[in-house]
């Protein structure tokens, strides 16, 4: 855990009402550049600097925090704001001018309606190329020739440009995965691989359809094992991926019984002052649901505000009034003097 003069970041954030992540970033920045970095006047960044920073973030492998520290930005949110504005304005960096625009001056045409800058279009294509590869491989640098060819084919359909234009744009950034024109055509023209296990593939389709397309590859594999098929979990997963078979997900919406304010609201005597100076001065209770051996049980305890001791409790299979009354009867039987109050 980060420490600063014996105080944790969590404590600093509570005292100064700051974000934990922001404080950690400030400490890292001071460790790298010294406290003098915050004594400098507000720096105005050029369009070229912003474009270079955004391109490094979107096309590289460094995280936003790592790159912000490397560039010496005094806030870890600056680069994030640049990227958001960059995408919002059609992948063009817009330098905002200070001061108010005169009322007689006509409004500028938005970036979206202007003719797109060729350099911005190439940057947009590179970013889309990286995003497409990340969806297929989760990490740049581990993609296969087939995955690169698929990504380029998708970009040709999205941007409506030629293969030569895409290859030339990608070649401008040597860090991006490259592919030759001949290799691309050879890859997309290869015939589909012959199914080596047609009977297993057919059986997987039957199981998937029989269970109304609700089974994923794990449950399909278990069903195959029950029926005596010798296969592996990985093989079943690959076959189902090739066929595009995906189990339907159930709606996991949690049950909620709240129907708004019902009945009379009791006065707030505690006012979040939960500590009590003597025992049996403040009692707190709540009902908790937990699962045991496939059954739902409900626990209703009474907690003393003085020492945090459990005064009494009751357990039931139903969260009803009998559960609460049983808990209260045990508490008053234990402290008979309270019955007179």
Coordinates of C-alpha atoms in Angstrom, one line a residue:
X1 CA 0.0 0.0 0.0
X2 CA 1.2 3.5 -0.9
X3 CA 2.5 5.5 2.1
X4 CA 3.2 9.2 2.3
X5 CA 4.8 10.4 5.6
X6 CA 3.2 7.5 7.4
X7 CA -0.3 8.2 6.0
X8 CA -2.0 5.9 3.5
X9 CA -3.5 7.1 0.2
X10 CA -7.0 6.1 1.4
X11 CA -6.6 8.4 4.5
X12 CA -5.3 11.3 2.3
X13 CA -8.2 10.9 -0.1
X14 CA -10.7 11.0 2.8
X15 CA -9.1 14.1 4.4
X16 CA -8.8 16.1 1.1
X17 CA -11.7 14.5 -0.7
X18 CA -9.6 13.4 -3.6
X19 CA -9.6 10.3 -5.8
X20 CA -7.3 7.4 -4.8
X21 CA -6.1 6.9 -8.3
X22 CA -5.4 10.5 -8.8
X23 CA -3.3 10.7 -5.6
X24 CA -1.3 7.6 -6.6
X25 CA -0.6 9.2 -10.0
X26 CA 0.6 12.4 -8.4
X27 CA 3.0 10.5 -6.1
X28 CA 4.4 8.5 -9.1
X29 CA 4.8 11.8 -11.1
X30 CA 6.7 13.5 -8.2
X31 CA 8.9 10.4 -7.8
X32 CA 9.9 10.6 -11.5
X33 CA 10.1 14.4 -12.1
X34 CA 10.3 15.9 -8.6
X35 CA 7.9 18.3 -6.8
X36 CA 9.0 21.1 -9.1
X37 CA 6.7 19.8 -11.9
X38 CA 3.7 21.3 -10.1
X39 CA 5.4 24.7 -9.7
X40 CA 5.4 25.3 -13.4
X41 CA 2.8 27.4 -15.1
X42 CA 0.0 25.8 -17.0
X43 CA 1.5 24.4 -20.2
X44 CA -0.3 24.8 -23.5
X45 CA 0.1 21.6 -25.7
X46 CA 0.3 21.9 -29.4
X47 CA -1.8 20.0 -31.9
X48 CA 1.2 17.9 -32.9
X49 CA 1.9 16.9 -29.3
X50 CA -1.7 15.8 -28.7
X51 CA -1.8 13.8 -32.0
X52 CA 1.4 12.1 -31.1
X53 CA 0.2 11.2 -27.6
X54 CA -3.2 10.0 -28.8
X55 CA -1.6 7.8 -31.5
X56 CA 0.9 6.3 -29.0
X57 CA -2.0 5.4 -26.7
X58 CA -4.4 4.0 -29.3
X59 CA -1.8 2.2 -31.4
X60 CA 0.7 1.1 -28.7
X61 CA 0.6 -1.3 -25.8
X62 CA 1.1 1.1 -22.9
X63 CA -1.7 1.9 -20.5
X64 CA -3.1 5.4 -20.2
X65 CA -1.4 5.9 -16.8
X66 CA 2.0 4.7 -18.0
X67 CA 1.9 6.9 -21.1
X68 CA 0.7 10.0 -19.1
X69 CA 3.7 9.5 -16.7
X70 CA 6.1 9.1 -19.6
X71 CA 4.8 12.4 -21.2
X72 CA 4.9 14.2 -17.8
X73 CA 1.2 15.2 -17.8
X74 CA 0.3 16.7 -14.5
X75 CA -3.1 14.9 -14.4
X76 CA -4.0 11.4 -15.4
X77 CA -7.3 12.6 -16.9
X78 CA -5.8 14.9 -19.5
X79 CA -4.9 12.2 -22.0
X80 CA -8.3 10.6 -21.5
X81 CA -10.1 13.9 -22.3
X82 CA -8.0 14.3 -25.4
X83 CA -8.9 10.9 -26.7
X84 CA -12.6 11.5 -26.0
X85 CA -12.6 14.8 -27.9
X86 CA -10.5 13.2 -30.6
X87 CA -13.1 10.5 -31.4
X88 CA -15.9 13.0 -30.9
X89 CA -14.6 15.3 -33.7
X90 CA -14.1 12.6 -36.3
X91 CA -10.5 11.7 -35.3
X92 CA -9.3 15.3 -35.7
X93 CA -7.6 17.2 -32.9
X94 CA -9.3 20.5 -32.3
X95 CA -7.5 23.3 -30.5
X96 CA -10.0 25.3 -28.5
X97 CA -9.4 29.1 -28.5
X98 CA -9.8 31.0 -25.2
X99 CA -12.4 33.7 -24.8
X100 CA -16.0 34.0 -25.9
X101 CA -17.0 34.2 -29.6
X102 CA -18.6 37.5 -30.6
X103 CA -22.4 37.3 -31.0
X104 CA -22.1 38.6 -34.6
X105 CA -19.6 35.8 -35.6
X106 CA -21.3 32.9 -37.3
X107 CA -21.0 29.5 -35.7
X108 CA -18.4 27.2 -37.2
X109 CA -19.4 24.1 -39.1
X110 CA -18.8 21.0 -37.0
X111 CA -16.0 18.6 -37.7
X112 CA -18.5 15.9 -38.7
X113 CA -19.9 17.9 -41.6
X114 CA -16.5 19.0 -43.0
X115 CA -14.5 17.1 -45.5
X116 CA -12.4 14.6 -43.5
X117 CA -8.7 15.3 -43.4
X118 CA -6.7 12.6 -45.2
X119 CA -4.2 12.3 -42.3
X120 CA -7.1 12.0 -39.8
X121 CA -8.7 9.3 -42.0
X122 CA -5.5 7.3 -42.0
X123 CA -5.2 7.6 -38.2
X124 CA -8.8 6.5 -37.9
X125 CA -8.1 3.5 -40.1
X126 CA -5.0 2.5 -37.9
X127 CA -7.1 2.8 -34.8
X128 CA -9.9 0.6 -36.2
X129 CA -7.2 -1.9 -37.3
X130 CA -5.9 -2.2 -33.8
X131 CA -9.3 -2.5 -32.3
X132 CA -10.3 -5.2 -34.7
X133 CA -7.2 -7.2 -33.9
X134 CA -7.7 -6.8 -30.2
X135 CA -11.2 -8.3 -30.5
X136 CA -9.7 -11.3 -32.2
X137 CA -6.5 -11.8 -30.2
X138 CA -6.9 -9.7 -26.9
X139 CA -3.3 -8.6 -27.3
X140 CA -1.3 -7.0 -30.2
X141 CA 1.7 -9.1 -31.3
X142 CA 0.1 -12.5 -30.9
X143 CA -2.1 -12.5 -34.1
X144 CA -1.9 -15.1 -36.8
X145 CA -1.9 -14.4 -40.6
X146 CA -5.5 -15.5 -40.9
X147 CA -6.6 -13.0 -38.2
X148 CA -4.7 -10.2 -39.8
X149 CA -6.3 -11.0 -43.2
X150 CA -9.8 -11.1 -41.6
X151 CA -9.2 -7.7 -39.9
X152 CA -8.1 -6.2 -43.3
X153 CA -11.2 -7.7 -45.1
X154 CA -13.5 -6.1 -42.4
X155 CA -11.8 -2.7 -42.8
X156 CA -12.2 -2.8 -46.6
X157 CA -15.9 -3.3 -46.1
X158 CA -16.2 -0.6 -43.4
X159 CA -14.0 2.2 -45.0
X160 CA -14.8 1.3 -48.7
X161 CA -11.1 1.6 -49.7
X162 CA -8.7 -0.5 -51.7
X163 CA -6.4 -3.1 -50.3
X164 CA -3.3 -1.0 -51.4
X165 CA -4.6 2.0 -49.4
X166 CA -5.0 -0.2 -46.2
X167 CA -1.6 -1.8 -46.6
X168 CA 0.2 1.5 -47.2
X169 CA -1.6 3.1 -44.2
X170 CA -0.6 0.2 -41.9
X171 CA 3.0 0.3 -43.2
X172 CA 3.4 3.9 -41.9
X173 CA 3.5 2.4 -38.4
X174 CA 6.1 -0.4 -38.3
X175 CA 4.9 -1.4 -34.8
X176 CA 1.6 -2.6 -36.3
X177 CA 1.2 -6.2 -37.6
X178 CA 2.1 -6.2 -41.3
X179 CA 1.1 -8.5 -44.1
X180 CA 2.2 -8.7 -47.7
X181 CA -0.3 -8.3 -50.5
X182 CA 0.4 -11.8 -52.0
X183 CA 0.1 -13.3 -48.5
X184 CA -3.2 -11.7 -48.0
X185 CA -4.7 -13.0 -51.2
X186 CA -3.2 -16.5 -50.5
X187 CA -4.8 -16.5 -47.0
X188 CA -8.3 -15.5 -48.0
X189 CA -8.3 -17.9 -51.0
X190 CA -7.3 -21.0 -49.0
X191 CA -10.2 -23.5 -48.9
X192 CA -11.8 -24.3 -45.6
X193 CA -10.3 -27.1 -43.6
X194 CA -12.0 -30.5 -44.0
X195 CA -13.9 -31.6 -40.9
X196 CA -11.9 -34.5 -39.4
X197 CA -14.7 -35.6 -37.0
X198 CA -18.0 -35.3 -38.9
X199 CA -19.8 -37.7 -36.6
X200 CA -18.8 -35.8 -33.5
X201 CA -19.7 -32.5 -35.2
X202 CA -23.2 -33.8 -36.0
X203 CA -23.7 -35.1 -32.5
X204 CA -22.7 -31.7 -31.0
X205 CA -25.3 -30.1 -33.3
X206 CA -28.0 -32.6 -32.1
X207 CA -27.3 -32.0 -28.4
X208 CA -27.2 -28.2 -28.9
X209 CA -30.6 -28.2 -30.7
X210 CA -32.2 -30.7 -28.4
X211 CA -31.5 -28.5 -25.4
X212 CA -33.0 -25.4 -27.2
X213 CA -29.6 -23.8 -27.8
X214 CA -29.1 -23.3 -24.1
X215 CA -26.0 -25.5 -23.6
X216 CA -22.5 -24.0 -23.8
X217 CA -19.4 -26.1 -24.7
X218 CA -18.9 -27.3 -21.1
X219 CA -22.4 -28.7 -20.8
X220 CA -22.2 -30.2 -24.3
X221 CA -18.9 -31.9 -23.3
X222 CA -20.5 -33.3 -20.2
X223 CA -23.4 -34.7 -22.2
X224 CA -21.1 -36.3 -24.7
X225 CA -19.1 -37.9 -21.8
X226 CA -22.4 -39.3 -20.4
X227 CA -23.2 -40.9 -23.7
X228 CA -19.7 -42.5 -24.0
X229 CA -18.0 -40.2 -26.5
X230 CA -14.3 -39.9 -26.2
X231 CA -13.3 -36.2 -26.7
X232 CA -11.8 -33.3 -24.9
X233 CA -13.2 -30.0 -23.7
X234 CA -10.9 -28.0 -26.0
X235 CA -12.0 -30.0 -29.1
X236 CA -15.7 -29.4 -28.3
X237 CA -15.1 -25.7 -27.8
X238 CA -13.2 -25.4 -31.1
X239 CA -15.9 -27.2 -33.0
X240 CA -18.7 -25.1 -31.5
X241 CA -16.7 -21.9 -32.3
X242 CA -16.3 -23.0 -35.9
X243 CA -20.0 -23.7 -36.2
X244 CA -21.0 -20.4 -34.4
X245 CA -22.9 -22.3 -31.6
X246 CA -23.2 -20.2 -28.5
X247 CA -25.4 -21.0 -25.5
X248 CA -28.1 -18.5 -24.6
X249 CA -27.6 -16.5 -21.4
X250 CA -30.3 -16.3 -18.8
X251 CA -31.4 -13.0 -17.4
X252 CA -29.7 -12.7 -14.0
X253 CA -31.8 -9.9 -12.8
X254 CA -32.0 -10.0 -9.0
X255 CA -35.4 -10.1 -7.3
X256 CA -36.5 -6.8 -5.8
X257 CA -39.5 -6.5 -3.6
X258 CA -39.3 -2.7 -3.2
X259 CA -42.6 -1.0 -4.1
X260 CA -42.0 2.5 -2.9
X261 CA -42.8 4.0 0.5
X262 CA -45.5 1.9 2.3
X263 CA -46.9 2.8 5.7
X264 CA -45.5 5.3 8.2
X265 CA -41.8 6.2 8.4
X266 CA -40.5 6.1 11.9
X267 CA -38.7 9.2 13.2
X268 CA -34.9 9.2 12.9
X269 CA -33.7 9.2 16.5
X270 CA -30.2 7.7 15.7
X271 CA -29.2 10.3 13.1
X272 CA -26.2 8.1 12.1
X273 CA -24.8 8.3 15.6
X274 CA -24.6 4.5 16.1
X275 CA -22.2 4.5 19.1
X276 CA -23.8 4.1 22.6
X277 CA -22.1 5.2 25.8
X278 CA -23.7 2.3 27.8
X279 CA -25.1 -1.2 27.1
X280 CA -28.7 -1.6 26.1
X281 CA -29.0 2.0 25.1
X282 CA -29.1 1.4 21.3
X283 CA -30.1 -1.8 19.6
X284 CA -29.8 -2.5 15.9
X285 CA -31.3 -5.3 13.9
X286 CA -31.6 -6.6 10.3
X287 CA -32.6 -9.8 8.5
X288 CA -29.9 -11.5 6.5
X289 CA -30.5 -14.3 3.9
X290 CA -27.9 -17.1 3.4
X291 CA -27.8 -20.5 1.8
X292 CA -27.0 -23.7 3.5
X293 CA -27.1 -27.2 1.9
X294 CA -29.3 -25.9 -0.9
X295 CA -31.8 -24.2 1.5
X296 CA -32.5 -20.5 2.2
X297 CA -32.2 -19.5 5.8
X298 CA -32.9 -16.1 7.4
X299 CA -30.9 -14.7 10.4
X300 CA -32.3 -11.9 12.5
X301 CA -29.9 -10.7 15.2
X302 CA -29.9 -7.8 17.7
X303 CA -26.6 -5.9 17.9
X304 CA -25.8 -3.7 21.0
X305 CA -24.4 -0.3 20.0
X306 CA -22.1 0.0 23.0
X307 CA -19.8 -3.0 22.5
X308 CA -21.1 -4.6 19.3
X309 CA -22.3 -7.7 21.3
X310 CA -25.1 -9.9 20.0
X311 CA -28.0 -9.5 22.4
X312 CA -30.2 -12.2 20.9
X313 CA -30.9 -13.8 17.5
X314 CA -33.3 -16.2 15.8
X315 CA -33.1 -18.3 12.6
X316 CA -36.0 -19.3 10.4
X317 CA -36.7 -20.6 6.9
X318 CA -39.1 -17.6 6.3
X319 CA -38.5 -13.9 6.8
X320 CA -41.8 -13.3 8.6
X321 CA -43.1 -11.5 11.7
X322 CA -42.7 -14.7 13.8
X323 CA -38.9 -14.5 13.1
X324 CA -38.7 -11.0 14.5
X325 CA -41.0 -11.6 17.5
X326 CA -39.0 -14.7 18.4
X327 CA -35.8 -12.6 18.4
X328 CA -37.4 -9.8 20.6
X329 CA -38.8 -12.3 23.1
X330 CA -35.4 -13.8 23.6
X331 CA -33.8 -10.4 24.1
X332 CA -36.4 -9.3 26.7
X333 CA -36.3 -12.6 28.5
X334 CA -32.5 -12.1 28.8
X335 CA -32.9 -8.4 30.0
X336 CA -36.1 -8.5 32.1
X337 CA -35.5 -5.0 33.5
X338 CA -36.1 -3.5 30.0
X339 CA -39.7 -4.8 30.0
X340 CA -40.7 -2.0 32.4
X341 CA -39.5 0.7 30.0

